[in-house]
Coordinates of C-alpha atoms and ligand atoms in Angstrom, one line a residue:
X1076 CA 126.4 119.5 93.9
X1077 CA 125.0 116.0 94.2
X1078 CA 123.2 114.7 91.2
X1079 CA 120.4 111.9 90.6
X1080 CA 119.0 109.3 88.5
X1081 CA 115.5 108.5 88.7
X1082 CA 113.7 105.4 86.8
X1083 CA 110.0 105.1 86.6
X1084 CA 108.5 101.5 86.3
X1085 CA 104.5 101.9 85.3
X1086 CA 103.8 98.4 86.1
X1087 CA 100.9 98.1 89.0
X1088 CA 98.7 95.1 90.4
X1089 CA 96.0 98.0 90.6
X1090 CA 95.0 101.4 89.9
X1091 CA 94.7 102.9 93.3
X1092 CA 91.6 105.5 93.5
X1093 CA 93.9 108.6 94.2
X1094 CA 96.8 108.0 92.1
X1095 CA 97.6 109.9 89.0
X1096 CA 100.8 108.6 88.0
X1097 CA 101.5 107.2 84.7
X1098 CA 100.6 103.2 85.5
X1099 CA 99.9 100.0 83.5
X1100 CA 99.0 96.7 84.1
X1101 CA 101.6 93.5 83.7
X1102 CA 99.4 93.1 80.4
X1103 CA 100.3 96.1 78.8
X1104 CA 100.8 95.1 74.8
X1105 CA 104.7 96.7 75.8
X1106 CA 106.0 93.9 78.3
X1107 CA 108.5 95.0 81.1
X1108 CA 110.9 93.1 79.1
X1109 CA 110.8 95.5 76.2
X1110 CA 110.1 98.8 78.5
X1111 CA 113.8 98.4 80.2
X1112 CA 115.0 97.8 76.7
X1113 CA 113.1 101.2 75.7
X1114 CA 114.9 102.9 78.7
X1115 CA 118.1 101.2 77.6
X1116 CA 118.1 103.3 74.2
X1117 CA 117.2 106.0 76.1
X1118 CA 120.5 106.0 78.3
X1119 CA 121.9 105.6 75.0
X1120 CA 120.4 108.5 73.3
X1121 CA 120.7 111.1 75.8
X1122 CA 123.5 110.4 78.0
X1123 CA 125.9 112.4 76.0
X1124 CA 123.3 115.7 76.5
X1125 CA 123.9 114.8 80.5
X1126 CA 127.0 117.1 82.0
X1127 CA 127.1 115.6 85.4
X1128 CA 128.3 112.0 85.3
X1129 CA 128.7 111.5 89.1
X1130 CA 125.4 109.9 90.6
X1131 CA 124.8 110.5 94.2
X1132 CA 121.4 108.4 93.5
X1133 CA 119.0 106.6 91.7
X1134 CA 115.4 105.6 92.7
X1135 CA 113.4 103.2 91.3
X1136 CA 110.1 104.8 91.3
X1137 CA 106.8 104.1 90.1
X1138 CA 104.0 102.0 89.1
X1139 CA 105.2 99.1 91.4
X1140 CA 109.4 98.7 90.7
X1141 CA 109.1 95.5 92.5
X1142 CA 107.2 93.8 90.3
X1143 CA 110.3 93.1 88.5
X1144 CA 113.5 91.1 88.8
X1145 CA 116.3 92.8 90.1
X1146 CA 118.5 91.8 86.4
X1147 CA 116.2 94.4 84.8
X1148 CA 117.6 97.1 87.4
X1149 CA 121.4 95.5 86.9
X1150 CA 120.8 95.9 82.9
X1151 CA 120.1 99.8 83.4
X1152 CA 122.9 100.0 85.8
X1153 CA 125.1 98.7 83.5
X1154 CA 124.1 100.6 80.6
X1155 CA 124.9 103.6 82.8
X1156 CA 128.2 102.7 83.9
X1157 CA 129.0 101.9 80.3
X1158 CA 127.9 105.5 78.9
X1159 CA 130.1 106.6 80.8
X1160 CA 128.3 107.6 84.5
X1161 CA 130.1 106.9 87.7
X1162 CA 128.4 105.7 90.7
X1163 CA 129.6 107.5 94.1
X1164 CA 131.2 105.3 96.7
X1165 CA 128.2 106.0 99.2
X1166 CA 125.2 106.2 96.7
X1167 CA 122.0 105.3 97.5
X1168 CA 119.8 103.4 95.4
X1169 CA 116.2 103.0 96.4
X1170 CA 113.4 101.1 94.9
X1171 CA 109.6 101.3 95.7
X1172 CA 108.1 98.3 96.6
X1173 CA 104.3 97.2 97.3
X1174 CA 103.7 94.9 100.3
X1175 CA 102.6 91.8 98.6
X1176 CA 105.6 91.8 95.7
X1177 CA 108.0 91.5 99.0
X1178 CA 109.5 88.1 99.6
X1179 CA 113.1 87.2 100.8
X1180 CA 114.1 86.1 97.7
X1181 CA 113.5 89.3 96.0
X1182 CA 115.7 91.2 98.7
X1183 CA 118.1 89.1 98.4
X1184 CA 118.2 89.5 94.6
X1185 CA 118.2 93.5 94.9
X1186 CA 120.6 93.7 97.5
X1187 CA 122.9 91.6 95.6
X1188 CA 122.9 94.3 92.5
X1189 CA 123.8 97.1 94.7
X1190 CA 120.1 98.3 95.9
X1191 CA 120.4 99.5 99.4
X1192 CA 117.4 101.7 100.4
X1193 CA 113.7 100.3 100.1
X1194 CA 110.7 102.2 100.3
X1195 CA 107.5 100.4 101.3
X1196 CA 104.1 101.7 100.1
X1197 CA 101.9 100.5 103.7
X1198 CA 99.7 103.3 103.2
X1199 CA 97.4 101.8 106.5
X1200 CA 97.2 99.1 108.3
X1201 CA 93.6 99.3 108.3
X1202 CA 91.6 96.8 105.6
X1203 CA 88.8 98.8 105.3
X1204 CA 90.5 101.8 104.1
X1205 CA 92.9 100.0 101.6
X1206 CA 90.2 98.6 100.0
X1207 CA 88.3 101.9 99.7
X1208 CA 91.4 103.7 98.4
X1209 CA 91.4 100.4 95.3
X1210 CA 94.8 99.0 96.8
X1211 CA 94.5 95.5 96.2
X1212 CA 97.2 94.4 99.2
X1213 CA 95.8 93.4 102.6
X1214 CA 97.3 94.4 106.0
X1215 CA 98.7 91.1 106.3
X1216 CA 101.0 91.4 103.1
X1217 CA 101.9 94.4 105.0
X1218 CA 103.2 92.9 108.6
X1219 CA 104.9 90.3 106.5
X1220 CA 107.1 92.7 104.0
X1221 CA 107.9 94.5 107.2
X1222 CA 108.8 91.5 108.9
X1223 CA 111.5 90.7 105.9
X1224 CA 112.9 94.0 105.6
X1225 CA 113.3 93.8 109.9
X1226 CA 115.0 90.6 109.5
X1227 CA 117.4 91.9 107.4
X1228 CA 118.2 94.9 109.4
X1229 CA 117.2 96.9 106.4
X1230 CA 117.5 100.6 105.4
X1231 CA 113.6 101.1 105.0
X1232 CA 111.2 103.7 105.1
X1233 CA 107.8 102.6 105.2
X1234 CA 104.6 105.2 103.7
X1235 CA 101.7 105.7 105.0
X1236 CA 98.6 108.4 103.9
X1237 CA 96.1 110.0 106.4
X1238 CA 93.1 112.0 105.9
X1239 CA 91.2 109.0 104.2
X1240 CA 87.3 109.3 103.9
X1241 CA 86.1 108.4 107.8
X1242 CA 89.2 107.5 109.1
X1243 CA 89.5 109.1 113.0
X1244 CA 92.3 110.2 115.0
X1245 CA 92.2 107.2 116.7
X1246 CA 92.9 105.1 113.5
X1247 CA 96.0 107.2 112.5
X1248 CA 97.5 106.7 115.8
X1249 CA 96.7 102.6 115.2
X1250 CA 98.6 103.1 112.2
X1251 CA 101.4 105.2 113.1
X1252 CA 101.5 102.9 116.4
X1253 CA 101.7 99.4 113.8
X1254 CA 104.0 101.0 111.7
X1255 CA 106.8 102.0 114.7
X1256 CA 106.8 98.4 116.0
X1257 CA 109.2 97.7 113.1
X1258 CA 111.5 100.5 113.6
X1259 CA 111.5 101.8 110.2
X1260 CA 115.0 104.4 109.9
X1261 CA 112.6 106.7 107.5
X1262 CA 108.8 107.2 107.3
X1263 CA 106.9 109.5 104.7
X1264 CA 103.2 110.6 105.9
X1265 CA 101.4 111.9 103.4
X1266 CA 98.5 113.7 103.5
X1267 CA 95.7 112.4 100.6
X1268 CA 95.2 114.6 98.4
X1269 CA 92.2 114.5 95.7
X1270 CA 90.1 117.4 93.9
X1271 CA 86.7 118.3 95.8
X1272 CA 84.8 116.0 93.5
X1273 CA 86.7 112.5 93.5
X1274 CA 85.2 109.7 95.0
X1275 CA 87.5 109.8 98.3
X1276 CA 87.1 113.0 99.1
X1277 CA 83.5 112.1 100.7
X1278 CA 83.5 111.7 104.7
X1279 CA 87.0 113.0 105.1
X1280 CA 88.4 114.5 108.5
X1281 CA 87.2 118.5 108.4
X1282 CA 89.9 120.4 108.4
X1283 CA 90.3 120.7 112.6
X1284 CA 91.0 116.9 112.4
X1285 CA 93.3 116.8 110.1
X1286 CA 95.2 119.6 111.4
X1287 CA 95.4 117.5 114.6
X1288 CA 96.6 114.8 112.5
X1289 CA 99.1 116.3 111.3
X1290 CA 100.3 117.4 115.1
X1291 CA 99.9 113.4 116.2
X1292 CA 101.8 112.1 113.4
X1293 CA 105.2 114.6 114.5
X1294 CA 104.6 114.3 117.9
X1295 CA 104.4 110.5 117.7
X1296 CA 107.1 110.4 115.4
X1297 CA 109.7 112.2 117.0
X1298 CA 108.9 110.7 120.6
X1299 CA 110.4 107.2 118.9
X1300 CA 113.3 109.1 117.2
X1301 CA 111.6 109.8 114.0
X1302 CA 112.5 113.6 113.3
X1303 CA 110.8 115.8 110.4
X1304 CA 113.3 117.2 108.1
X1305 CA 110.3 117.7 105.5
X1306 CA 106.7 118.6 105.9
X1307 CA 105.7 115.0 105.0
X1308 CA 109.3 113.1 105.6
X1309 CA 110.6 111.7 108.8
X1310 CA 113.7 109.9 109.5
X1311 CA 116.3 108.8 112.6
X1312 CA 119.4 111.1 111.9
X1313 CA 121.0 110.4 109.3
X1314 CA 118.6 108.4 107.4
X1315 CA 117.2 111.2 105.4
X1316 CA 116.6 110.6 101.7
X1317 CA 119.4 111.7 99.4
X1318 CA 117.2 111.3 96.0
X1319 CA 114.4 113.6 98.1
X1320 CA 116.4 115.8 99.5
X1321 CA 117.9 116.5 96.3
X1322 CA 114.8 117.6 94.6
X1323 CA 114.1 119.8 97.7
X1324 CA 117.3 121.7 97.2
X1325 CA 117.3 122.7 93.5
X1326 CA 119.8 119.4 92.5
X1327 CA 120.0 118.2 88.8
X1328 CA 118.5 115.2 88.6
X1329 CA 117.6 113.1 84.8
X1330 CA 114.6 111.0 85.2
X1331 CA 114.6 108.0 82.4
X1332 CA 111.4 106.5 81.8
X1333 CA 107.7 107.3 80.7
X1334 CA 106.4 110.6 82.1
X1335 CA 109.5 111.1 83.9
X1336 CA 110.5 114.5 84.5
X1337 CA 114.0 115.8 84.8
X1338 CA 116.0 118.9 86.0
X1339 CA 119.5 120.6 84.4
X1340 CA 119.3 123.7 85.8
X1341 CA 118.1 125.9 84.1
X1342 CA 116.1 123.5 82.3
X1343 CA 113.3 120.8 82.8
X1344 CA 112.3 118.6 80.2
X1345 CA 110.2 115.5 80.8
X1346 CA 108.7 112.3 78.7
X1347 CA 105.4 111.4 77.3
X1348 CA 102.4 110.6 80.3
X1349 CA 101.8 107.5 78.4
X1350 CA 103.9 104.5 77.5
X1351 CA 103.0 104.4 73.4
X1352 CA 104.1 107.7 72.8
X1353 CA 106.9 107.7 75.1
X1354 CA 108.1 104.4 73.2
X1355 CA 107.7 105.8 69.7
X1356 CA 109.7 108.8 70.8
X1357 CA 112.2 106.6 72.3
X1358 CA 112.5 104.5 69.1
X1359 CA 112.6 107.3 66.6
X1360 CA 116.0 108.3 68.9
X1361 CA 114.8 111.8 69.8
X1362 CA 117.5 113.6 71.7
X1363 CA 117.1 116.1 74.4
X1364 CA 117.8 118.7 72.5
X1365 CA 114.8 117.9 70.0
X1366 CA 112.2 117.3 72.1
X1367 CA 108.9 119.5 71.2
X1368 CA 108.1 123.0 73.3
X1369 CA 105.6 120.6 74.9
X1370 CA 108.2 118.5 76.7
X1371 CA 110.5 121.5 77.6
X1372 CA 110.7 124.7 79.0
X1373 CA 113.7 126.8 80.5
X1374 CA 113.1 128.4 83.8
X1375 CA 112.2 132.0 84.4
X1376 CA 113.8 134.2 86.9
X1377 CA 110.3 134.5 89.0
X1378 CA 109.7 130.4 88.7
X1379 CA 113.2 130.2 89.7
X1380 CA 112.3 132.3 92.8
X1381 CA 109.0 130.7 93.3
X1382 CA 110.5 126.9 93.7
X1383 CA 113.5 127.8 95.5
X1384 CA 111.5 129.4 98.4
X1385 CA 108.7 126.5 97.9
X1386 CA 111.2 123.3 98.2
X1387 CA 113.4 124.9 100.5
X1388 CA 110.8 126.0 103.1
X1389 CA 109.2 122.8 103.1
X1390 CA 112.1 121.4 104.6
X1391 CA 113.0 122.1 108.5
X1392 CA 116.5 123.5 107.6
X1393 CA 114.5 126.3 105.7
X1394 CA 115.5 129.0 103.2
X1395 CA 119.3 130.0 103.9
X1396 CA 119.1 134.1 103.1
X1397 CA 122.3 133.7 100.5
X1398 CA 120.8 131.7 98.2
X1399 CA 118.7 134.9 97.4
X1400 CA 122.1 136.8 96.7
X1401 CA 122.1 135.7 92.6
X1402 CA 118.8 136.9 92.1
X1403 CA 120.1 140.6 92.7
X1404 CA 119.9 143.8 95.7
X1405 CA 116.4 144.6 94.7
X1406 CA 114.7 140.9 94.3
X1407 CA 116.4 139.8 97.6
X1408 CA 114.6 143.1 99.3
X1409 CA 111.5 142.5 97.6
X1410 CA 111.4 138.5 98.7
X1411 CA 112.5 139.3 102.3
X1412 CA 109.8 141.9 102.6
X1413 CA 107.3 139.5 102.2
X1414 CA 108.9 137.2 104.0
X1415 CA 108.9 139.9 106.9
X1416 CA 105.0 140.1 106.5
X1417 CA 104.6 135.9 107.4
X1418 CA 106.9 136.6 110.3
X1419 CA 104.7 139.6 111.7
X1420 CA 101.9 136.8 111.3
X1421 CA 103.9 134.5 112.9
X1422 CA 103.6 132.3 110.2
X1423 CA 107.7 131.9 109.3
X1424 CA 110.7 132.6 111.3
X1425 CA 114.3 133.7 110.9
X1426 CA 117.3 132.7 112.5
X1427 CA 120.9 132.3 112.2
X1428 CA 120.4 133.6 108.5
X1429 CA 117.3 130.9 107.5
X1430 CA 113.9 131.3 107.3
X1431 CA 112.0 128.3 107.7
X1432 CA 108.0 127.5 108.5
X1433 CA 106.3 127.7 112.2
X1434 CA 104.2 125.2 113.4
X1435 CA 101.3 128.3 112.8
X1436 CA 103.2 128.6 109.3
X1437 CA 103.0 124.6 108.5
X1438 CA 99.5 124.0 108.9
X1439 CA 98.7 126.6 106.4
X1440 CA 101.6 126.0 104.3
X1441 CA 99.7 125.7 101.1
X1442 CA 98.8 129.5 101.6
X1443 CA 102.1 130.8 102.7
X1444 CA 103.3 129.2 99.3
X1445 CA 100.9 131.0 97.5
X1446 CA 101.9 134.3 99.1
X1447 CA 105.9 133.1 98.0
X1448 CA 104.7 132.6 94.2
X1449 CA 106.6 135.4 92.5
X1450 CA 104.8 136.7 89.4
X1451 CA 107.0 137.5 86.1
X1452 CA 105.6 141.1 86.5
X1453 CA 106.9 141.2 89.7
X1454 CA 110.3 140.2 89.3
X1455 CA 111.1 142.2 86.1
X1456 CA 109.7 145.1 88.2
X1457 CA 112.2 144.8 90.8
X1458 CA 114.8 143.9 88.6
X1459 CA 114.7 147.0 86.4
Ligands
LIG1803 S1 100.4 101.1 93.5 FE1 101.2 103.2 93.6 S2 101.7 103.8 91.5 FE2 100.4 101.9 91.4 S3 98.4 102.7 91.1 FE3 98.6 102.4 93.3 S4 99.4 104.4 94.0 FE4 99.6 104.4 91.8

């Protein structure tokens, strides 16, 4: 079992149109300064509530990580390694990172404290499109972070989003086309997604485009050695993300941090959405353990079900059949019918003991999954 750390930073230059995360400005009343020191009592706090002291890896995730100094990132790391946590020999420690915060300097600095995986928010290439999407970095900043992390033979992966309001099939391909020139190991193509009344969802591909999107973007991808290993993920072998992959396959993972969530199977737990109440929780030394029903919850049997088939089958490697064997005779038969029913429909496929997606099955994933959401009803029926 692998286990994971993962550290949110709020800070942003911007609030991008589509984003929901938890995000402040630089000029938040609680400085970056004291926010690491806030996560620092929160390592101290909760580590003893944390079984698995082995981390596989850590991502710096965000907000905008790189707006800070890499001695902010060595602070938590040591704090870790003090309570008691013991990095691996091969972990991997990623940090998010927006074109214009890139410089040399900063690499240097974060490759000195052990950060070895960096993850570069491109989103286009195209000028128009970051500036309708409230992204205040230009595709300039872009070629020049890539240029950095190229020069320093990095291990990169580099994000991009399609389906934005007019762009054409022929703009994705510029983008996917741009992005390639720099050999990223690792890409992540993500389809926007924003309800039917935000601002962005006006002029949007219809729904035949972006289905051929979605065929371009693996098809390009895997002609220059990029190979899908999740619905949105790409990556030369290898190269796949240990701190993803980990959430895909039902890992523990603690996530430090305002809003952060965090998984120790059975039970998820997460932090305030904004940074005042998170810190006033932080400082009154809540523990795990105390947190209110709000902030907790253990999973059921049928949401257990539900995310095992929904994070596994959005990966290529699929749903192996065993991992239905703990839910019982009569839970496996009743999931495996259904799955039976997408396979008649062509939609998913079995072999050599896995079921995983078909092309058909991808490009409607959203309703296979709802057709894989197990109902408590359901389960305690087939259980009794
Ligand atoms: S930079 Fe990223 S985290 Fe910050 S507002 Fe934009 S999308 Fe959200």
């Amino acid at each position: 079992m692998a286990f994971g750390i993962y550290i949110h930073i709020p800070y942003c230059l911007q609030k991008c149109l589509y984003c929901d995360f938890s995000t402040t400005s630089l000029e938040d009343p609680i400085s970056p300064e004291e926010y690491i020191q806030l996560i620092i009592k929160e390592i101290s706090t909760r580590h003893q509530e944390i079984p698995e002291k082995t981390v596989d890896s850590i991502f710096l995730g965000g907000g905008t990580p790189s707006l800070l100094e890499g001695f902010f990132f060595q602070l938590l790391f040591k704090r870790f390694k003090d309570s008691g946590f013991v990095f691996s020999e091969s972990i991997e420690i990623s940090i998010e990172m927006n074109p214009e915060t890139v410089s040399e300097r900063k690499i240097e600095d974060y490759l000195k404290i052990g950060i070895n995986r960096f993850s570069l928010g491109v989103q286009t290439f195209k000028e128009d499109f970051l500036k309708r999407c409230g992204r205040k970095h230009t595709p300039q900043h872009s070629f020049k972070a890539l240029e950095i992390l190229s020069k320093y033979h990095l291990n990169f992966s580099l994000d991009l989003i399609y389906a934005l309001p007019n762009q054409t099939l022929d703009d994705l391909k510029t983008d996917l086309h741009q992005a390639l020139e720099f050999h990223p190991l690792h890409m992540s193509v993500y389809e926007l997604t924003v309800p039917s009344h935000h601002t962005l969802s006006q002029g949007r591909p219809i729904e035949p485009t972006q289905i051929e999107m979605r065929q371009v973007i693996q098809e390009t991808l895997e002609n220059h050695g990029l190979f899908k290993y999740e619905i949105s993920n790409f990556s030369q072998k290898g190269y796949e993300s240990i701190h993803n992959s980990l959430y895909w396959s039902q890992q523990d993972y603690w996530g430090l941090g305002v809003s952060a969530h965090s998984y120790l199977s059975p039970k998820r737990f997460w932090n305030p959405y904004h940074l005042p109440t998170y810190k006033k929780q932080i400082l009154k030394h809540l523990k795990i353990k105390d947190l209110p029903p709000s902030q907790k919850e253990v999973l059921s049997l049928s949401q257990k079900l539900t995310e095992l088939c929904y994070t596994s089958l959005r990966t290529t490697k699929g749903l192996c059949l065993d991992q239905l064997n703990p839910f019982g005779l009569q839970i496996k038969e009743m999931v495996l019918s259904k799955i039976k029913n997408l396979q008649k429909r062509n939609l998913i496929t079995i072999k050599d003991n896995h079921v995983s997606l078909t092309p058909e099955g991808e490009l409607i994933s959203n309703q296979v999954f709802v057709e894989l959401t197990f109902l408590p009803t359901e389960i305690e029926f087939s259980s009794s």
